[in-house]
Coordinates of C-alpha atoms in Angstrom, one line a residue:
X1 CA 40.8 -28.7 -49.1
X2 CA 40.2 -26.3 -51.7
X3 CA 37.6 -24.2 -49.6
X4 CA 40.1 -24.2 -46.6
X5 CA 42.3 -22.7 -48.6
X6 CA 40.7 -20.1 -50.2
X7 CA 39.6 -19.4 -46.7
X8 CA 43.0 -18.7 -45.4
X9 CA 43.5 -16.6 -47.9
X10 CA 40.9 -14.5 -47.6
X11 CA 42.0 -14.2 -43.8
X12 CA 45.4 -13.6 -44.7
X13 CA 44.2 -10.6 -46.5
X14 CA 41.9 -8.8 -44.0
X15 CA 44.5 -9.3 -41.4
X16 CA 47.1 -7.4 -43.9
X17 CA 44.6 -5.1 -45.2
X18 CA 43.4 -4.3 -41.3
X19 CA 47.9 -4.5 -40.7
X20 CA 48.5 -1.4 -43.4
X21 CA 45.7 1.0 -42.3
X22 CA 43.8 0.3 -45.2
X23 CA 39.9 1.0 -45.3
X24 CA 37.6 -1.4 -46.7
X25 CA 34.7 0.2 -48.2
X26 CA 31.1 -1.7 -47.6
X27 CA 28.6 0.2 -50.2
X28 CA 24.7 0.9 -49.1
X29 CA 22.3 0.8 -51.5
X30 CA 20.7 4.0 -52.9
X31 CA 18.2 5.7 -50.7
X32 CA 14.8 5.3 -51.8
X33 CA 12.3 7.7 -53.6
X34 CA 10.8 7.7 -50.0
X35 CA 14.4 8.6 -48.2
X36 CA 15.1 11.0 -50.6
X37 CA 11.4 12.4 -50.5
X38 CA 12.0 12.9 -46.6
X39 CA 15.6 14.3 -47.0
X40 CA 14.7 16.9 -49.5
X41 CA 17.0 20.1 -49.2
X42 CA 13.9 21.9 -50.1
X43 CA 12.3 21.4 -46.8
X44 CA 11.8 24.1 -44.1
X45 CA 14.2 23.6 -41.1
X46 CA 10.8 24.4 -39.2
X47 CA 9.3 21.6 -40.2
X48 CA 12.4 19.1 -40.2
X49 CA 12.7 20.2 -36.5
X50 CA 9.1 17.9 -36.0
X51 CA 10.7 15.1 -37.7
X52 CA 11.3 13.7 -34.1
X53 CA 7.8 13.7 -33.0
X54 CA 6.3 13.2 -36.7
X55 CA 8.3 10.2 -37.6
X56 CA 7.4 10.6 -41.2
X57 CA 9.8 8.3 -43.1
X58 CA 8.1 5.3 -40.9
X59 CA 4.6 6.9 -40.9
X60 CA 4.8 6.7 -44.8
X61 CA 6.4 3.5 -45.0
X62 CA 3.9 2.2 -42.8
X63 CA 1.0 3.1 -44.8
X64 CA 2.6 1.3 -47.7
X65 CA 3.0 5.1 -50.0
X66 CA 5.2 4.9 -52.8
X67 CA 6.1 7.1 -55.8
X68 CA 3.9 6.1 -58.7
X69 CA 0.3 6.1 -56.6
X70 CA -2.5 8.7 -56.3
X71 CA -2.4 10.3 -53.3
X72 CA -4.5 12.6 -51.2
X73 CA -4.2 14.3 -48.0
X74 CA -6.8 16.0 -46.2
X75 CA -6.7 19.2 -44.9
X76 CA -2.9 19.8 -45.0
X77 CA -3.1 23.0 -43.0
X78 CA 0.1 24.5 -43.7
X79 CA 1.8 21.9 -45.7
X80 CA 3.9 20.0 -43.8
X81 CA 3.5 16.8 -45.3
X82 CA 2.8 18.2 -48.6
X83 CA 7.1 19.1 -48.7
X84 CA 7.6 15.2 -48.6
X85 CA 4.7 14.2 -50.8
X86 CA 4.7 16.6 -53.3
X87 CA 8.3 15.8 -54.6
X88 CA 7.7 12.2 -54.0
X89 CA 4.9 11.9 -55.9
X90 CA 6.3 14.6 -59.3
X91 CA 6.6 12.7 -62.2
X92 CA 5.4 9.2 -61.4
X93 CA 2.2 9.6 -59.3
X94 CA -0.3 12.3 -58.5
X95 CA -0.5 14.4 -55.3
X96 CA -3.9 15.5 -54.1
X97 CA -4.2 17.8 -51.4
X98 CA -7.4 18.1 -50.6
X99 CA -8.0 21.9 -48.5
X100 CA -10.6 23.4 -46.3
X101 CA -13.6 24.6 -47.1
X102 CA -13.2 28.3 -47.2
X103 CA -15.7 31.5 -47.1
X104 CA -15.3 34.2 -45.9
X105 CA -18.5 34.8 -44.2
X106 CA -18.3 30.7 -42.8
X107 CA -14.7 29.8 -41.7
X108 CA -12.9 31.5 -39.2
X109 CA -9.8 33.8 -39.7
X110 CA -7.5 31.4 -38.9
X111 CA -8.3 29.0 -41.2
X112 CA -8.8 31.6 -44.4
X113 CA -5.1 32.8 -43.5
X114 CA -3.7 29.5 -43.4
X115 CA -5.4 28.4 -47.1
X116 CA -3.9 31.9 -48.7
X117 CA -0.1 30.7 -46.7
X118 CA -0.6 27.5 -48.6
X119 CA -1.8 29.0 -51.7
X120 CA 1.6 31.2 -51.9
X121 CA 3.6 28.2 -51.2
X122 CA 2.6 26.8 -54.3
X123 CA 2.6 30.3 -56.1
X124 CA 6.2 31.1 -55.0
X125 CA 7.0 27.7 -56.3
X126 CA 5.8 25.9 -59.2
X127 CA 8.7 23.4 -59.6
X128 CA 8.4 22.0 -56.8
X129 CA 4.2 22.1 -56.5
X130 CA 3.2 23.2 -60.1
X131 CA 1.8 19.2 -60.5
X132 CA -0.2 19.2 -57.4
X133 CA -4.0 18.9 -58.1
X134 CA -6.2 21.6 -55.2
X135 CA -9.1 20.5 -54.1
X136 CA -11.7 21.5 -51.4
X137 CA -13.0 19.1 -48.4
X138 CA -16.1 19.9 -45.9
X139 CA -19.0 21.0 -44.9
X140 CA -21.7 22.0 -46.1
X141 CA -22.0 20.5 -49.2
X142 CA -18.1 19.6 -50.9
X143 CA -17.7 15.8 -50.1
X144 CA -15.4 14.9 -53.4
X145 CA -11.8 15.0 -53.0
X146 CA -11.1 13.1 -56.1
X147 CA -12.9 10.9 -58.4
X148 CA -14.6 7.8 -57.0
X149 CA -12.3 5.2 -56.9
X150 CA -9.2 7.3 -57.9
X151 CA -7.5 7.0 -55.4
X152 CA -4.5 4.5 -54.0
X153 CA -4.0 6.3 -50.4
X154 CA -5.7 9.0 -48.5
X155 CA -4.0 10.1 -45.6
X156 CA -5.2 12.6 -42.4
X157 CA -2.9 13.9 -40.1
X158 CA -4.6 15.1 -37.0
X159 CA -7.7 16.0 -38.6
X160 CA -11.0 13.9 -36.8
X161 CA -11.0 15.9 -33.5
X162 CA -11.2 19.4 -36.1
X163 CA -14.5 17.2 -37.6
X164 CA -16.1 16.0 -34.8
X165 CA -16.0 19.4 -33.8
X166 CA -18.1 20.7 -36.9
X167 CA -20.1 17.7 -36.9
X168 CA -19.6 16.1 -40.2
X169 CA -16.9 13.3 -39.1
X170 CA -19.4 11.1 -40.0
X171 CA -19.7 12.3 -44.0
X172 CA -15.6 12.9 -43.9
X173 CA -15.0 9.2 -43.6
X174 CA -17.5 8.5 -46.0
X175 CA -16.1 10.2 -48.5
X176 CA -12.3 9.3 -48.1
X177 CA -13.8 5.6 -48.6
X178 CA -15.6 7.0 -51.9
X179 CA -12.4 8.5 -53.4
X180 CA -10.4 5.2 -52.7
X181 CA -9.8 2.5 -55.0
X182 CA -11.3 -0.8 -54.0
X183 CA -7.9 -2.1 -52.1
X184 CA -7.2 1.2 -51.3
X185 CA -5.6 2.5 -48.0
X186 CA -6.7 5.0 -45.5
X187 CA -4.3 6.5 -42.9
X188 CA -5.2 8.0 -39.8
X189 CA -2.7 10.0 -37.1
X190 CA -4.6 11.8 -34.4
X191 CA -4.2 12.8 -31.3
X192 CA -5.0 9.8 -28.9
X193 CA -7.5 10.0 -26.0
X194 CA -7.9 7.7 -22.6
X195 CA -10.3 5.1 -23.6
X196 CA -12.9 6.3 -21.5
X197 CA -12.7 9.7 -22.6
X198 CA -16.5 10.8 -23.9
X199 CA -17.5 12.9 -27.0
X200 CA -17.7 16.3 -24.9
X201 CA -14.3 15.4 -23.5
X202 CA -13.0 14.8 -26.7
X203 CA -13.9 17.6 -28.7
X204 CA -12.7 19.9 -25.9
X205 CA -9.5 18.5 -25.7
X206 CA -8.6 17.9 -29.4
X207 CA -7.7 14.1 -28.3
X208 CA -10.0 11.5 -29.5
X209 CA -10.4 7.3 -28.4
X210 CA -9.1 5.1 -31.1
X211 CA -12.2 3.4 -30.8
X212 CA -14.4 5.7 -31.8
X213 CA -12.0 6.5 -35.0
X214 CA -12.2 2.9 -35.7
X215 CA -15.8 2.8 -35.2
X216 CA -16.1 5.8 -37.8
X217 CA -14.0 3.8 -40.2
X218 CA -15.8 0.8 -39.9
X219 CA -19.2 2.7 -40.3
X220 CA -18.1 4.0 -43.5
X221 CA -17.1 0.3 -44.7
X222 CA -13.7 0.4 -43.9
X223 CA -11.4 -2.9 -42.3
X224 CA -8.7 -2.1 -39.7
X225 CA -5.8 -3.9 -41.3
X226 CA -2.9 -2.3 -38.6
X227 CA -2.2 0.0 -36.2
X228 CA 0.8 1.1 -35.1
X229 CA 2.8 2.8 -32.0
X230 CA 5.4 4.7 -34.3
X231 CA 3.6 8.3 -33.3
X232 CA 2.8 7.4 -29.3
X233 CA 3.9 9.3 -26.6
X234 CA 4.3 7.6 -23.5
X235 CA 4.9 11.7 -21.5
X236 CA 1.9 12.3 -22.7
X237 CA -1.2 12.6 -19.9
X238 CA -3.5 14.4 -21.7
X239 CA -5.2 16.1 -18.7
X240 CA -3.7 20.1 -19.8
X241 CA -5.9 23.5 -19.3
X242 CA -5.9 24.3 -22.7
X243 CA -6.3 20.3 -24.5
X244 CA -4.1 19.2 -26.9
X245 CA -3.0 22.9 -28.0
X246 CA -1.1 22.9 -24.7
X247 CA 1.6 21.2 -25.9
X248 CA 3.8 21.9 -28.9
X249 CA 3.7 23.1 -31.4
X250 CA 0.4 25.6 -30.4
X251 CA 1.8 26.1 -26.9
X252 CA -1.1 27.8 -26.0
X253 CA -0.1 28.7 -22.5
X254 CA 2.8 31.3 -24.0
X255 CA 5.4 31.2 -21.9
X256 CA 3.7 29.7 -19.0
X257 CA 5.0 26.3 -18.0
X258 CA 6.6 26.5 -20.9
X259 CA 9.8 24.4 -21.1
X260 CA 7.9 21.9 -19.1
X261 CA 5.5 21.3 -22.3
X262 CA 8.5 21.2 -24.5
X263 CA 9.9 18.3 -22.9
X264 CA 7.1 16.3 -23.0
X265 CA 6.8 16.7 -26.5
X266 CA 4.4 16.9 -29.3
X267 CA 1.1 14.6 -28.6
X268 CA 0.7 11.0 -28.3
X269 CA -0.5 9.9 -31.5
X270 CA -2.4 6.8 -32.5
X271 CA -1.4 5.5 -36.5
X272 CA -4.4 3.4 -37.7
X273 CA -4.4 2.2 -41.5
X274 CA -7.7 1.1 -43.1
X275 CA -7.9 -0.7 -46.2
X276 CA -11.2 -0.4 -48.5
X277 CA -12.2 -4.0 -49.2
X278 CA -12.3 -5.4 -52.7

């Protein structure tokens, strides 16, 4: 009798409440270090403007980051994940970003004037990337990202067609398995081939089978532990004169076909995430 009453009550009340124009108030709970990593103000509109292709607040999630691990990333390029992880990781857990491999008499122009654009990020501001440890990745001969078994994640971002190309895929994988802890997760987005797409085809095109990513992880004693569809690209058809770099952001093309390439998008992407068994 009791409850029925307290439940008329309670209707009683909303009906009033909802009667005067009042506004009930339901409160969500804080954002997460990850949400708030992701919404940083300090971000470049740039590189929010991928967030619809990029997907990073589930890409993260789904690799399992949080605030108080070690972290690398390989090969960065010009830091776009390094404005969420950076900030995430200040503090509480240690960023890694682990860069090219760059001579001047070895590695093409491109690739030297990207690693002195990400070397001024970092210059023009320390409180924001003043914690963040450098470190070089590559051939010939600079296979340590971080301590043996430092590591809680290491995470590539459309980075296995650029090594199959210089032939060293092979000793990459090996050594993201030798900087992980045992336990440790690899994550893996890159531009995803037809199945039956060969090696030639592959390296031409910048898109690469997830087969044969999963085949280098599992070579270099990783297990596949999931895979996800949180990057794919159904518009995709991956058949464009100038590969991957047809589409955006490269639009290699120029202006030709342009707004044709825009619409379909950025490329679709497999999400793979190893784990290094215990």
């Amino acid at each position: 009798m009791k409850t029925r009453l307290i439940l008329a009550l309670l209707a009683t009340s909303l009906t009033a409440a909802c009667a005067g124009n009042s506004v009930i108030k339901f409160f969500s709970p804080p954002p997460t270090p990850l949400e708030r990593a992701v919404d940083n103000p300090t971000r470049s509109t740039e590189f929010r403007a991928r967030d619809v292709y990029r997907h990073p607040l589930q890409t993260l999630k789904f690799f399992d980051v949080n605030a108080d691990m070690t972290v690398v990333e390989i090969w960065p390029g010009a830091g776009w994940y390094t404005e969420i992880l950076a900030p995430l990781l200040r503090g509480r857990g240690q960023y890694i970003a682990a860069g090219f491999v760059v001579s001047a008499e070895n590695s093409p122009r491109w690739r030297q004037d990207m690693a002195q654009d990400f070397a001024k990020k970092f210059a023009n501001s320390p409180e924001l990337y003043g914690h963040v440890q450098v470190t070089e990745l590559g051939a010939p001969d600079r296979w340590q990202m971080a301590p043996a078994g430092s590591a809680d994640r290491v995470l590539t971002f459309r980075n296995v067609h650029n090594w199959m190309t210089g032939g060293f895929e092979r000793e990459m994988f090996a050594a993201m398995f030798t900087a992980l802890k045992p336990g440790g997760v690899l994550g893996v987005v890159e531009h995803r081939a037809k199945p039956d797409a060969t090696l030639e085809q592959m390296k031409k095109s910048g898109y690469v089978t997830e087969a044969y990513v999963i085949q280098l992880a599992e070579n270099a004693g990783f297990k596949l532990q999931a895979k996800s569809e949180i990057n794919a690209n159904l518009k995709d058809s991956k058949d464009y004169p100038q590969g991957v770099w047809t589409l955006p952001p490269t639009l290699r093309l120029g202006e030709q076909d342009k707004q044709k390439y825009l619409d379909i998008g950025e490329s679709d992407r497999m999400t793979l995430k190893f784990v290094k068994p215990k």
